[in-house]
Amino acid sequence: MKKSQKILIGAGASVLALAAVAAIAGPLVYREFLVPPAADAPSLSGSEQIMGEPSSGPLDPATLAGEWQVGADSEAGYRVNEVLNGTDVTVTGRTPEVTGTFQIGADGLTLEEATLSVDVASISTDSAQRDSYFRDQALRASEFPDATFVLTEPVTLKSAPGSGETVRATATGDLTIAGETRSTTADVEVRSDGTTAEIAGSIPITFADFGVTAPNLGFVSVEPDGFVEFQLTASPGT
Protein backbone atom coordinates (compact mmCIF):
# COMPACT_ATOMS: atom_id res chain seq x y z
CA MET A 1 0.00 0.00 0.00
CA LYS A 2 1.05 11.07 -3.67
CA LYS A 3 0.78 12.45 -0.50
CA SER A 4 1.99 8.29 2.95
CA GLN A 5 5.33 5.64 3.72
CA LYS A 6 4.99 6.40 3.48
CA ILE A 7 3.41 7.57 6.93
CA LEU A 8 6.47 9.34 6.75
CA ILE A 9 6.54 12.74 7.62
CA GLY A 10 8.11 12.94 10.99
CA ALA A 11 11.30 11.71 9.49
CA GLY A 12 12.95 15.03 9.69
CA ALA A 13 12.69 15.12 13.43
CA SER A 14 16.09 13.49 13.68
CA VAL A 15 17.41 17.01 13.92
CA LEU A 16 16.14 17.08 17.48
CA ALA A 17 18.39 14.18 18.45
CA LEU A 18 21.53 14.86 16.40
CA ALA A 19 21.45 18.57 15.61
CA ALA A 20 24.08 19.61 18.15
CA VAL A 21 26.48 16.84 17.14
CA ALA A 22 25.91 17.54 13.46
CA ALA A 23 26.63 21.25 13.90
CA ILE A 24 29.98 20.47 15.51
CA ALA A 25 31.01 17.50 13.37
CA GLY A 26 30.01 18.99 10.04
CA PRO A 27 27.57 17.83 7.38
CA LEU A 28 29.78 15.22 5.70
CA VAL A 29 30.68 13.55 9.00
CA TYR A 30 27.01 13.64 9.98
CA ARG A 31 25.99 11.92 6.75
CA GLU A 32 28.80 9.40 6.50
CA PHE A 33 29.30 8.36 10.13
CA LEU A 34 26.40 9.44 12.37
CA VAL A 35 23.43 8.37 10.27
CA PRO A 36 23.05 4.70 9.23
CA PRO A 37 22.64 4.04 5.50
CA ALA A 38 19.09 4.45 4.22
CA ALA A 39 17.11 1.30 3.52
CA ASP A 40 17.06 0.15 -0.08
CA ALA A 41 14.20 1.37 -2.23
CA PRO A 42 11.37 -1.19 -2.60
CA SER A 43 12.20 -3.83 -5.18
CA LEU A 44 11.14 -7.29 -6.30
CA SER A 45 14.76 -8.35 -6.80
CA GLY A 46 17.47 -9.25 -4.33
CA SER A 47 18.07 -11.72 -1.55
CA GLU A 48 14.48 -11.62 -0.32
CA GLN A 49 13.16 -13.03 -3.59
CA ILE A 50 10.52 -15.68 -2.87
CA MET A 51 9.94 -16.94 -6.40
CA GLY A 52 12.20 -18.50 -8.99
CA GLU A 53 13.04 -17.43 -12.51
CA PRO A 54 10.19 -16.34 -14.81
CA SER A 55 8.58 -19.13 -16.82
CA SER A 56 8.04 -19.13 -20.57
CA GLY A 57 4.24 -19.39 -20.45
CA PRO A 58 1.49 -17.13 -19.06
CA LEU A 59 -0.33 -17.82 -15.83
CA ASP A 60 -3.86 -19.17 -15.93
CA PRO A 61 -5.98 -16.07 -15.06
CA ALA A 62 -8.28 -18.31 -13.02
CA THR A 63 -5.45 -18.83 -10.51
CA LEU A 64 -5.27 -15.07 -9.91
CA ALA A 65 -8.98 -14.29 -9.50
CA GLY A 66 -10.38 -13.71 -6.00
CA GLU A 67 -9.15 -12.15 -2.79
CA TRP A 68 -5.48 -11.95 -1.86
CA GLN A 69 -4.27 -11.08 1.63
CA VAL A 70 -1.11 -9.21 2.63
CA GLY A 71 1.37 -11.56 4.27
CA ALA A 72 3.69 -11.41 7.27
CA ASP A 73 6.81 -10.66 5.22
CA SER A 74 5.50 -7.23 4.25
CA GLU A 75 6.72 -3.79 5.30
CA ALA A 76 5.97 -0.14 4.67
CA GLY A 77 7.47 3.18 5.65
CA TYR A 78 8.87 6.47 4.42
CA ARG A 79 11.88 8.06 2.74
CA VAL A 80 12.82 11.74 3.20
CA ASN A 81 15.87 13.97 2.93
CA GLU A 82 17.27 16.02 5.77
CA VAL A 83 19.50 18.89 4.70
CA LEU A 84 22.46 20.02 6.83
CA ASN A 85 24.27 23.06 5.45
CA GLY A 86 23.49 22.00 1.90
CA THR A 87 24.32 18.30 2.39
CA ASP A 88 21.47 15.84 1.84
CA VAL A 89 21.00 12.97 4.30
CA THR A 90 18.44 10.34 3.32
CA VAL A 91 16.39 8.91 6.20
CA THR A 92 14.08 5.89 6.04
CA GLY A 93 11.60 4.44 8.51
CA ARG A 94 10.05 0.97 8.32
CA THR A 95 7.43 -1.23 9.99
CA PRO A 96 6.22 -4.80 9.37
CA GLU A 97 2.82 -3.90 10.81
CA VAL A 98 0.99 -3.84 7.46
CA THR A 99 -2.38 -5.44 6.68
CA GLY A 100 -4.60 -5.41 3.62
CA THR A 101 -6.44 -7.21 0.86
CA PHE A 102 -6.54 -7.19 -2.94
CA GLN A 103 -9.61 -8.26 -4.91
CA ILE A 104 -8.96 -9.50 -8.45
CA GLY A 105 -11.94 -9.87 -10.77
CA ALA A 106 -13.18 -13.05 -12.40
CA ASP A 107 -11.15 -12.27 -15.54
CA GLY A 108 -7.97 -12.66 -13.50
CA LEU A 109 -6.61 -9.48 -15.05
CA THR A 110 -8.36 -6.64 -13.17
CA LEU A 111 -7.51 -5.41 -9.70
CA GLU A 112 -10.96 -4.23 -8.62
CA GLU A 113 -10.36 -3.38 -4.98
CA ALA A 114 -7.36 -2.87 -2.71
CA THR A 115 -7.01 -1.69 0.86
CA LEU A 116 -3.77 -1.29 2.81
CA SER A 117 -3.37 -0.20 6.43
CA VAL A 118 -0.14 0.67 8.25
CA ASP A 119 0.34 1.03 12.02
CA VAL A 120 2.12 4.40 12.03
CA ALA A 121 3.16 4.23 15.69
CA SER A 122 5.33 1.19 14.95
CA ILE A 123 7.40 2.84 12.19
CA SER A 124 10.98 3.06 13.42
CA THR A 125 14.29 4.58 12.35
CA ASP A 126 17.70 4.73 14.02
CA SER A 127 16.56 7.56 16.31
CA ALA A 128 14.11 7.27 19.21
CA GLN A 129 13.73 11.06 19.26
CA ARG A 130 12.78 11.15 15.58
CA ASP A 131 10.33 8.30 16.08
CA SER A 132 8.73 10.04 19.05
CA TYR A 133 8.25 13.25 17.09
CA PHE A 134 6.82 11.36 14.16
CA ARG A 135 4.45 9.33 16.33
CA ASP A 136 3.28 11.95 18.81
CA GLN A 137 3.46 15.30 16.99
CA ALA A 138 3.56 14.84 13.23
CA LEU A 139 1.00 12.06 12.80
CA ARG A 140 -0.78 12.15 16.17
CA ALA A 141 -0.83 8.36 16.25
CA SER A 142 -2.91 8.19 19.43
CA GLU A 143 -5.74 9.91 17.53
CA PHE A 144 -5.03 8.48 14.05
CA PRO A 145 -3.28 5.12 14.60
CA ASP A 146 -3.37 3.97 10.98
CA ALA A 147 -2.39 5.31 7.58
CA THR A 148 -4.38 3.78 4.73
CA PHE A 149 -4.47 3.48 0.97
CA VAL A 150 -7.74 2.55 -0.77
CA LEU A 151 -7.85 1.89 -4.51
CA THR A 152 -10.38 4.13 -6.29
CA GLU A 153 -9.85 3.09 -9.94
CA PRO A 154 -9.53 -0.49 -11.27
CA VAL A 155 -6.20 -1.56 -12.72
CA THR A 156 -6.42 -3.93 -15.71
CA LEU A 157 -3.62 -5.83 -17.42
CA LYS A 158 -3.75 -6.41 -21.17
CA SER A 159 -2.84 -10.09 -20.82
CA ALA A 160 -1.89 -12.67 -18.21
CA PRO A 161 1.78 -12.38 -17.18
CA GLY A 162 4.15 -15.29 -17.06
CA SER A 163 4.92 -16.97 -13.75
CA GLY A 164 7.42 -14.73 -11.97
CA GLU A 165 7.27 -12.06 -14.66
CA THR A 166 7.51 -8.48 -13.38
CA VAL A 167 4.58 -6.24 -14.32
CA ARG A 168 4.67 -2.45 -13.86
CA ALA A 169 1.53 -0.39 -13.36
CA THR A 170 0.10 2.68 -11.66
CA ALA A 171 -2.65 2.54 -9.06
CA THR A 172 -4.86 5.51 -8.19
CA GLY A 173 -6.40 5.68 -4.73
CA ASP A 174 -7.10 7.66 -1.58
CA LEU A 175 -4.20 8.00 0.83
CA THR A 176 -5.09 8.92 4.41
CA ILE A 177 -2.48 10.17 6.88
CA ALA A 178 -3.15 11.89 10.22
CA GLY A 179 -6.84 12.12 9.37
CA GLU A 180 -6.27 13.87 6.02
CA THR A 181 -7.22 12.10 2.77
CA ARG A 182 -5.79 12.92 -0.65
CA SER A 183 -6.09 11.25 -4.04
CA THR A 184 -2.72 9.90 -5.13
CA THR A 185 -1.04 7.59 -7.62
CA ALA A 186 1.34 4.77 -6.69
CA ASP A 187 3.94 3.35 -9.06
CA VAL A 188 4.05 -0.41 -8.45
CA GLU A 189 5.82 -3.55 -9.58
CA VAL A 190 4.07 -6.91 -9.21
CA ARG A 191 4.90 -10.50 -9.91
CA SER A 192 3.23 -13.79 -9.03
CA ASP A 193 3.51 -17.52 -9.56
CA GLY A 194 -0.20 -18.04 -8.94
CA THR A 195 0.16 -18.92 -5.26
CA THR A 196 2.29 -16.02 -3.99
CA ALA A 197 2.63 -12.43 -5.12
CA GLU A 198 5.19 -9.69 -4.49
CA ILE A 199 4.23 -6.02 -4.70
CA ALA A 200 6.68 -3.13 -4.39
CA GLY A 201 6.20 0.56 -4.94
CA SER A 202 6.28 4.14 -3.76
CA ILE A 203 4.01 7.17 -3.50
CA PRO A 204 5.42 10.72 -3.65
CA ILE A 205 3.89 12.99 -1.02
CA THR A 206 4.00 16.60 0.08
CA PHE A 207 3.85 16.92 3.86
CA ALA A 208 1.75 20.08 3.86
CA ASP A 209 -1.03 18.25 2.01
CA PHE A 210 -1.56 16.24 5.19
CA GLY A 211 -1.29 19.16 7.56
CA VAL A 212 2.29 18.38 8.58
CA THR A 213 5.10 20.93 8.68
CA ALA A 214 8.59 19.48 8.32
CA PRO A 215 10.99 20.62 11.09
CA ASN A 216 13.51 23.38 10.33
CA LEU A 217 16.21 24.42 12.81
CA GLY A 218 18.04 26.74 10.45
CA PHE A 219 21.20 24.73 9.75
CA VAL A 220 19.23 21.46 9.65
CA SER A 221 15.95 21.16 7.79
CA VAL A 222 13.73 18.55 6.20
CA GLU A 223 12.63 18.64 2.58
CA PRO A 224 8.90 19.38 2.17
CA ASP A 225 8.42 16.27 0.01
CA GLY A 226 9.06 12.59 0.58
CA PHE A 227 7.93 9.12 -0.36
CA VAL A 228 5.73 6.46 1.16
CA GLU A 229 7.23 3.08 0.31
CA PHE A 230 5.94 -0.46 0.54
CA GLN A 231 7.25 -3.95 -0.15
CA LEU A 232 4.57 -6.59 0.25
CA THR A 233 3.88 -10.27 -0.13
CA ALA A 234 0.37 -11.62 -0.64
CA SER A 235 -1.38 -14.95 -1.04
CA PRO A 236 -4.92 -16.04 -1.94
CA GLY A 237 -7.41 -15.70 0.91
CA THR A 238 -9.16 -18.70 2.38
PDB file of C-alpha atoms in Angstrom:
ATOM      1  CA  MET A   1       0.000   0.000   0.000  1.00  0.00           C
ATOM      2  CA  LYS A   2       1.046  11.070  -3.673  1.00  0.00           C
ATOM      3  CA  LYS A   3       0.783  12.449  -0.505  1.00  0.00           C
ATOM      4  CA  SER A   4       1.991   8.292   2.951  1.00  0.00           C
ATOM      5  CA  GLN A   5       5.330   5.636   3.716  1.00  0.00           C
ATOM      6  CA  LYS A   6       4.985   6.405   3.479  1.00  0.00           C
ATOM      7  CA  ILE A   7       3.408   7.569   6.933  1.00  0.00           C
ATOM      8  CA  LEU A   8       6.471   9.342   6.752  1.00  0.00           C
ATOM      9  CA  ILE A   9       6.536  12.740   7.622  1.00  0.00           C
ATOM     10  CA  GLY A  10       8.112  12.942  10.986  1.00  0.00           C
ATOM     11  CA  ALA A  11      11.302  11.710   9.490  1.00  0.00           C
ATOM     12  CA  GLY A  12      12.954  15.033   9.687  1.00  0.00           C
ATOM     13  CA  ALA A  13      12.693  15.124  13.429  1.00  0.00           C
ATOM     14  CA  SER A  14      16.093  13.487  13.675  1.00  0.00           C
ATOM     15  CA  VAL A  15      17.412  17.014  13.923  1.00  0.00           C
ATOM     16  CA  LEU A  16      16.138  17.084  17.480  1.00  0.00           C
ATOM     17  CA  ALA A  17      18.385  14.183  18.453  1.00  0.00           C
ATOM     18  CA  LEU A  18      21.525  14.862  16.403  1.00  0.00           C
ATOM     19  CA  ALA A  19      21.453  18.568  15.610  1.00  0.00           C
ATOM     20  CA  ALA A  20      24.079  19.612  18.148  1.00  0.00           C
ATOM     21  CA  VAL A  21      26.482  16.842  17.142  1.00  0.00           C
ATOM     22  CA  ALA A  22      25.908  17.544  13.457  1.00  0.00           C
ATOM     23  CA  ALA A  23      26.629  21.248  13.899  1.00  0.00           C
ATOM     24  CA  ILE A  24      29.978  20.466  15.505  1.00  0.00           C
ATOM     25  CA  ALA A  25      31.011  17.496  13.367  1.00  0.00           C
ATOM     26  CA  GLY A  26      30.007  18.986  10.036  1.00  0.00           C
ATOM     27  CA  PRO A  27      27.570  17.828   7.377  1.00  0.00           C
ATOM     28  CA  LEU A  28      29.779  15.223   5.701  1.00  0.00           C
ATOM     29  CA  VAL A  29      30.679  13.552   8.998  1.00  0.00           C
ATOM     30  CA  TYR A  30      27.009  13.642   9.976  1.00  0.00           C
ATOM     31  CA  ARG A  31      25.992  11.916   6.747  1.00  0.00           C
ATOM     32  CA  GLU A  32      28.805   9.396   6.500  1.00  0.00           C
ATOM     33  CA  PHE A  33      29.296   8.358  10.125  1.00  0.00           C
ATOM     34  CA  LEU A  34      26.400   9.441  12.370  1.00  0.00           C
ATOM     35  CA  VAL A  35      23.431   8.374  10.268  1.00  0.00           C
ATOM     36  CA  PRO A  36      23.054   4.700   9.231  1.00  0.00           C
ATOM     37  CA  PRO A  37      22.640   4.038   5.502  1.00  0.00           C
ATOM     38  CA  ALA A  38      19.092   4.450   4.219  1.00  0.00           C
ATOM     39  CA  ALA A  39      17.113   1.301   3.521  1.00  0.00           C
ATOM     40  CA  ASP A  40      17.063   0.154  -0.084  1.00  0.00           C
ATOM     41  CA  ALA A  41      14.198   1.369  -2.231  1.00  0.00           C
ATOM     42  CA  PRO A  42      11.372  -1.187  -2.599  1.00  0.00           C
ATOM     43  CA  SER A  43      12.197  -3.831  -5.182  1.00  0.00           C
ATOM     44  CA  LEU A  44      11.137  -7.288  -6.304  1.00  0.00           C
ATOM     45  CA  SER A  45      14.759  -8.351  -6.801  1.00  0.00           C
ATOM     46  CA  GLY A  46      17.465  -9.246  -4.334  1.00  0.00           C
ATOM     47  CA  SER A  47      18.073 -11.721  -1.545  1.00  0.00           C
ATOM     48  CA  GLU A  48      14.476 -11.621  -0.316  1.00  0.00           C
ATOM     49  CA  GLN A  49      13.158 -13.028  -3.586  1.00  0.00           C
ATOM     50  CA  ILE A  50      10.524 -15.681  -2.874  1.00  0.00           C
ATOM     51  CA  MET A  51       9.938 -16.945  -6.401  1.00  0.00           C
ATOM     52  CA  GLY A  52      12.198 -18.496  -8.992  1.00  0.00           C
ATOM     53  CA  GLU A  53      13.040 -17.428 -12.512  1.00  0.00           C
ATOM     54  CA  PRO A  54      10.193 -16.337 -14.812  1.00  0.00           C
ATOM     55  CA  SER A  55       8.582 -19.125 -16.821  1.00  0.00           C
ATOM     56  CA  SER A  56       8.043 -19.133 -20.567  1.00  0.00           C
ATOM     57  CA  GLY A  57       4.243 -19.393 -20.453  1.00  0.00           C
ATOM     58  CA  PRO A  58       1.491 -17.128 -19.062  1.00  0.00           C
ATOM     59  CA  LEU A  59      -0.334 -17.825 -15.828  1.00  0.00           C
ATOM     60  CA  ASP A  60      -3.863 -19.167 -15.929  1.00  0.00           C
ATOM     61  CA  PRO A  61      -5.981 -16.071 -15.061  1.00  0.00           C
ATOM     62  CA  ALA A  62      -8.281 -18.306 -13.019  1.00  0.00           C
ATOM     63  CA  THR A  63      -5.450 -18.830 -10.508  1.00  0.00           C
ATOM     64  CA  LEU A  64      -5.267 -15.072  -9.909  1.00  0.00           C
ATOM     65  CA  ALA A  65      -8.983 -14.285  -9.499  1.00  0.00           C
ATOM     66  CA  GLY A  66     -10.379 -13.713  -6.003  1.00  0.00           C
ATOM     67  CA  GLU A  67      -9.152 -12.146  -2.789  1.00  0.00           C
ATOM     68  CA  TRP A  68      -5.477 -11.950  -1.861  1.00  0.00           C
ATOM     69  CA  GLN A  69      -4.269 -11.076   1.631  1.00  0.00           C
ATOM     70  CA  VAL A  70      -1.114  -9.213   2.629  1.00  0.00           C
ATOM     71  CA  GLY A  71       1.370 -11.560   4.273  1.00  0.00           C
ATOM     72  CA  ALA A  72       3.686 -11.413   7.269  1.00  0.00           C
ATOM     73  CA  ASP A  73       6.813 -10.658   5.225  1.00  0.00           C
ATOM     74  CA  SER A  74       5.499  -7.226   4.250  1.00  0.00           C
ATOM     75  CA  GLU A  75       6.721  -3.793   5.305  1.00  0.00           C
ATOM     76  CA  ALA A  76       5.970  -0.139   4.666  1.00  0.00           C
ATOM     77  CA  GLY A  77       7.473   3.182   5.649  1.00  0.00           C
ATOM     78  CA  TYR A  78       8.875   6.466   4.422  1.00  0.00           C
ATOM     79  CA  ARG A  79      11.879   8.060   2.739  1.00  0.00           C
ATOM     80  CA  VAL A  80      12.818  11.737   3.197  1.00  0.00           C
ATOM     81  CA  ASN A  81      15.870  13.973   2.929  1.00  0.00           C
ATOM     82  CA  GLU A  82      17.274  16.019   5.772  1.00  0.00           C
ATOM     83  CA  VAL A  83      19.498  18.894   4.704  1.00  0.00           C
ATOM     84  CA  LEU A  84      22.463  20.020   6.832  1.00  0.00           C
ATOM     85  CA  ASN A  85      24.274  23.064   5.448  1.00  0.00           C
ATOM     86  CA  GLY A  86      23.493  22.003   1.898  1.00  0.00           C
ATOM     87  CA  THR A  87      24.323  18.299   2.391  1.00  0.00           C
ATOM     88  CA  ASP A  88      21.474  15.837   1.838  1.00  0.00           C
ATOM     89  CA  VAL A  89      21.001  12.966   4.297  1.00  0.00           C
ATOM     90  CA  THR A  90      18.439  10.336   3.319  1.00  0.00           C
ATOM     91  CA  VAL A  91      16.392   8.912   6.198  1.00  0.00           C
ATOM     92  CA  THR A  92      14.084   5.890   6.036  1.00  0.00           C
ATOM     93  CA  GLY A  93      11.600   4.441   8.512  1.00  0.00           C
ATOM     94  CA  ARG A  94      10.048   0.972   8.316  1.00  0.00           C
ATOM     95  CA  THR A  95       7.429  -1.229   9.990  1.00  0.00           C
ATOM     96  CA  PRO A  96       6.224  -4.800   9.372  1.00  0.00           C
ATOM     97  CA  GLU A  97       2.818  -3.901  10.806  1.00  0.00           C
ATOM     98  CA  VAL A  98       0.991  -3.844   7.465  1.00  0.00           C
ATOM     99  CA  THR A  99      -2.379  -5.443   6.679  1.00  0.00           C
ATOM    100  CA  GLY A 100      -4.604  -5.407   3.618  1.00  0.00           C
ATOM    101  CA  THR A 101      -6.443  -7.211   0.857  1.00  0.00           C
ATOM    102  CA  PHE A 102      -6.541  -7.186  -2.945  1.00  0.00           C
ATOM    103  CA  GLN A 103      -9.614  -8.260  -4.911  1.00  0.00           C
ATOM    104  CA  ILE A 104      -8.955  -9.501  -8.449  1.00  0.00           C
ATOM    105  CA  GLY A 105     -11.945  -9.871 -10.770  1.00  0.00           C
ATOM    106  CA  ALA A 106     -13.177 -13.055 -12.402  1.00  0.00           C
ATOM    107  CA  ASP A 107     -11.152 -12.272 -15.541  1.00  0.00           C
ATOM    108  CA  GLY A 108      -7.972 -12.657 -13.496  1.00  0.00           C
ATOM    109  CA  LEU A 109      -6.612  -9.478 -15.045  1.00  0.00           C
ATOM    110  CA  THR A 110      -8.360  -6.639 -13.171  1.00  0.00           C
ATOM    111  CA  LEU A 111      -7.508  -5.407  -9.699  1.00  0.00           C
ATOM    112  CA  GLU A 112     -10.957  -4.235  -8.619  1.00  0.00           C
ATOM    113  CA  GLU A 113     -10.359  -3.381  -4.976  1.00  0.00           C
ATOM    114  CA  ALA A 114      -7.358  -2.873  -2.714  1.00  0.00           C
ATOM    115  CA  THR A 115      -7.008  -1.686   0.859  1.00  0.00           C
ATOM    116  CA  LEU A 116      -3.770  -1.291   2.812  1.00  0.00           C
ATOM    117  CA  SER A 117      -3.366  -0.200   6.428  1.00  0.00           C
ATOM    118  CA  VAL A 118      -0.139   0.670   8.250  1.00  0.00           C
ATOM    119  CA  ASP A 119       0.336   1.034  12.023  1.00  0.00           C
ATOM    120  CA  VAL A 120       2.120   4.398  12.030  1.00  0.00           C
ATOM    121  CA  ALA A 121       3.165   4.232  15.689  1.00  0.00           C
ATOM    122  CA  SER A 122       5.328   1.189  14.950  1.00  0.00           C
ATOM    123  CA  ILE A 123       7.395   2.840  12.193  1.00  0.00           C
ATOM    124  CA  SER A 124      10.983   3.065  13.423  1.00  0.00           C
ATOM    125  CA  THR A 125      14.293   4.581  12.348  1.00  0.00           C
ATOM    126  CA  ASP A 126      17.703   4.734  14.018  1.00  0.00           C
ATOM    127  CA  SER A 127      16.557   7.563  16.313  1.00  0.00           C
ATOM    128  CA  ALA A 128      14.115   7.269  19.212  1.00  0.00           C
ATOM    129  CA  GLN A 129      13.728  11.061  19.262  1.00  0.00           C
ATOM    130  CA  ARG A 130      12.779  11.152  15.578  1.00  0.00           C
ATOM    131  CA  ASP A 131      10.330   8.300  16.077  1.00  0.00           C
ATOM    132  CA  SER A 132       8.734  10.036  19.055  1.00  0.00           C
ATOM    133  CA  TYR A 133       8.253  13.252  17.088  1.00  0.00           C
ATOM    134  CA  PHE A 134       6.825  11.357  14.155  1.00  0.00           C
ATOM    135  CA  ARG A 135       4.448   9.330  16.333  1.00  0.00           C
ATOM    136  CA  ASP A 136       3.275  11.946  18.814  1.00  0.00           C
ATOM    137  CA  GLN A 137       3.464  15.303  16.988  1.00  0.00           C
ATOM    138  CA  ALA A 138       3.560  14.840  13.229  1.00  0.00           C
ATOM    139  CA  LEU A 139       0.996  12.058  12.800  1.00  0.00           C
ATOM    140  CA  ARG A 140      -0.775  12.154  16.173  1.00  0.00           C
ATOM    141  CA  ALA A 141      -0.834   8.360  16.254  1.00  0.00           C
ATOM    142  CA  SER A 142      -2.909   8.187  19.430  1.00  0.00           C
ATOM    143  CA  GLU A 143      -5.737   9.914  17.530  1.00  0.00           C
ATOM    144  CA  PHE A 144      -5.026   8.480  14.053  1.00  0.00           C
ATOM    145  CA  PRO A 145      -3.278   5.120  14.600  1.00  0.00           C
ATOM    146  CA  ASP A 146      -3.372   3.967  10.976  1.00  0.00           C
ATOM    147  CA  ALA A 147      -2.385   5.313   7.585  1.00  0.00           C
ATOM    148  CA  THR A 148      -4.379   3.778   4.735  1.00  0.00           C
ATOM    149  CA  PHE A 149      -4.471   3.485   0.975  1.00  0.00           C
ATOM    150  CA  VAL A 150      -7.741   2.552  -0.767  1.00  0.00           C
ATOM    151  CA  LEU A 151      -7.846   1.889  -4.513  1.00  0.00           C
ATOM    152  CA  THR A 152     -10.377   4.126  -6.294  1.00  0.00           C
ATOM    153  CA  GLU A 153      -9.849   3.085  -9.935  1.00  0.00           C
ATOM    154  CA  PRO A 154      -9.532  -0.492 -11.267  1.00  0.00           C
ATOM    155  CA  VAL A 155      -6.196  -1.565 -12.723  1.00  0.00           C
ATOM    156  CA  THR A 156      -6.423  -3.931 -15.713  1.00  0.00           C
ATOM    157  CA  LEU A 157      -3.617  -5.830 -17.420  1.00  0.00           C
ATOM    158  CA  LYS A 158      -3.754  -6.414 -21.166  1.00  0.00           C
ATOM    159  CA  SER A 159      -2.843 -10.088 -20.816  1.00  0.00           C
ATOM    160  CA  ALA A 160      -1.895 -12.665 -18.214  1.00  0.00           C
ATOM    161  CA  PRO A 161       1.779 -12.383 -17.182  1.00  0.00           C
ATOM    162  CA  GLY A 162       4.154 -15.286 -17.060  1.00  0.00           C
ATOM    163  CA  SER A 163       4.917 -16.968 -13.750  1.00  0.00           C
ATOM    164  CA  GLY A 164       7.420 -14.734 -11.966  1.00  0.00           C
ATOM    165  CA  GLU A 165       7.266 -12.061 -14.665  1.00  0.00           C
ATOM    166  CA  THR A 166       7.510  -8.477 -13.379  1.00  0.00           C
ATOM    167  CA  VAL A 167       4.581  -6.242 -14.325  1.00  0.00           C
ATOM    168  CA  ARG A 168       4.672  -2.455 -13.863  1.00  0.00           C
ATOM    169  CA  ALA A 169       1.531  -0.392 -13.365  1.00  0.00           C
ATOM    170  CA  THR A 170       0.102   2.677 -11.660  1.00  0.00           C
ATOM    171  CA  ALA A 171      -2.648   2.539  -9.059  1.00  0.00           C
ATOM    172  CA  THR A 172      -4.864   5.509  -8.188  1.00  0.00           C
ATOM    173  CA  GLY A 173      -6.395   5.684  -4.733  1.00  0.00           C
ATOM    174  CA  ASP A 174      -7.104   7.659  -1.579  1.00  0.00           C
ATOM    175  CA  LEU A 175      -4.201   7.998   0.833  1.00  0.00           C
ATOM    176  CA  THR A 176      -5.086   8.923   4.412  1.00  0.00           C
ATOM    177  CA  ILE A 177      -2.481  10.166   6.885  1.00  0.00           C
ATOM    178  CA  ALA A 178      -3.150  11.892  10.217  1.00  0.00           C
ATOM    179  CA  GLY A 179      -6.839  12.115   9.372  1.00  0.00           C
ATOM    180  CA  GLU A 180      -6.266  13.867   6.023  1.00  0.00           C
ATOM    181  CA  THR A 181      -7.223  12.101   2.773  1.00  0.00           C
ATOM    182  CA  ARG A 182      -5.787  12.925  -0.647  1.00  0.00           C
ATOM    183  CA  SER A 183      -6.085  11.250  -4.039  1.00  0.00           C
ATOM    184  CA  THR A 184      -2.722   9.903  -5.132  1.00  0.00           C
ATOM    185  CA  THR A 185      -1.036   7.590  -7.616  1.00  0.00           C
ATOM    186  CA  ALA A 186       1.337   4.772  -6.688  1.00  0.00           C
ATOM    187  CA  ASP A 187       3.936   3.350  -9.061  1.00  0.00           C
ATOM    188  CA  VAL A 188       4.053  -0.405  -8.452  1.00  0.00           C
ATOM    189  CA  GLU A 189       5.816  -3.552  -9.579  1.00  0.00           C
ATOM    190  CA  VAL A 190       4.066  -6.912  -9.212  1.00  0.00           C
ATOM    191  CA  ARG A 191       4.899 -10.497  -9.911  1.00  0.00           C
ATOM    192  CA  SER A 192       3.232 -13.794  -9.030  1.00  0.00           C
ATOM    193  CA  ASP A 193       3.514 -17.524  -9.559  1.00  0.00           C
ATOM    194  CA  GLY A 194      -0.203 -18.039  -8.942  1.00  0.00           C
ATOM    195  CA  THR A 195       0.159 -18.923  -5.263  1.00  0.00           C
ATOM    196  CA  THR A 196       2.286 -16.022  -3.995  1.00  0.00           C
ATOM    197  CA  ALA A 197       2.633 -12.426  -5.122  1.00  0.00           C
ATOM    198  CA  GLU A 198       5.193  -9.695  -4.486  1.00  0.00           C
ATOM    199  CA  ILE A 199       4.228  -6.025  -4.704  1.00  0.00           C
ATOM    200  CA  ALA A 200       6.679  -3.133  -4.390  1.00  0.00           C
ATOM    201  CA  GLY A 201       6.196   0.564  -4.943  1.00  0.00           C
ATOM    202  CA  SER A 202       6.279   4.138  -3.757  1.00  0.00           C
ATOM    203  CA  ILE A 203       4.012   7.166  -3.505  1.00  0.00           C
ATOM    204  CA  PRO A 204       5.416  10.719  -3.651  1.00  0.00           C
ATOM    205  CA  ILE A 205       3.890  12.987  -1.022  1.00  0.00           C
ATOM    206  CA  THR A 206       4.001  16.600   0.080  1.00  0.00           C
ATOM    207  CA  PHE A 207       3.850  16.916   3.861  1.00  0.00           C
ATOM    208  CA  ALA A 208       1.747  20.077   3.857  1.00  0.00           C
ATOM    209  CA  ASP A 209      -1.033  18.247   2.009  1.00  0.00           C
ATOM    210  CA  PHE A 210      -1.556  16.236   5.189  1.00  0.00           C
ATOM    211  CA  GLY A 211      -1.286  19.163   7.565  1.00  0.00           C
ATOM    212  CA  VAL A 212       2.287  18.381   8.579  1.00  0.00           C
ATOM    213  CA  THR A 213       5.102  20.927   8.679  1.00  0.00           C
ATOM    214  CA  ALA A 214       8.590  19.481   8.320  1.00  0.00           C
ATOM    215  CA  PRO A 215      10.995  20.619  11.090  1.00  0.00           C
ATOM    216  CA  ASN A 216      13.511  23.383  10.334  1.00  0.00           C
ATOM    217  CA  LEU A 217      16.205  24.422  12.810  1.00  0.00           C
ATOM    218  CA  GLY A 218      18.041  26.736  10.445  1.00  0.00           C
ATOM    219  CA  PHE A 219      21.204  24.731   9.747  1.00  0.00           C
ATOM    220  CA  VAL A 220      19.228  21.460   9.649  1.00  0.00           C
ATOM    221  CA  SER A 221      15.945  21.165   7.788  1.00  0.00           C
ATOM    222  CA  VAL A 222      13.726  18.546   6.199  1.00  0.00           C
ATOM    223  CA  GLU A 223      12.633  18.639   2.584  1.00  0.00           C
ATOM    224  CA  PRO A 224       8.897  19.379   2.171  1.00  0.00           C
ATOM    225  CA  ASP A 225       8.415  16.275   0.014  1.00  0.00           C
ATOM    226  CA  GLY A 226       9.061  12.589   0.578  1.00  0.00           C
ATOM    227  CA  PHE A 227       7.926   9.115  -0.359  1.00  0.00           C
ATOM    228  CA  VAL A 228       5.726   6.457   1.162  1.00  0.00           C
ATOM    229  CA  GLU A 229       7.233   3.076   0.309  1.00  0.00           C
ATOM    230  CA  PHE A 230       5.940  -0.464   0.541  1.00  0.00           C
ATOM    231  CA  GLN A 231       7.250  -3.952  -0.155  1.00  0.00           C
ATOM    232  CA  LEU A 232       4.567  -6.585   0.252  1.00  0.00           C
ATOM    233  CA  THR A 233       3.881 -10.270  -0.129  1.00  0.00           C
ATOM    234  CA  ALA A 234       0.369 -11.617  -0.642  1.00  0.00           C
ATOM    235  CA  SER A 235      -1.376 -14.953  -1.041  1.00  0.00           C
ATOM    236  CA  PRO A 236      -4.915 -16.042  -1.940  1.00  0.00           C
ATOM    237  CA  GLY A 237      -7.406 -15.698   0.905  1.00  0.00           C
ATOM    238  CA  THR A 238      -9.159 -18.701   2.385  1.00  0.00           C
TER     239      THR A 238
END
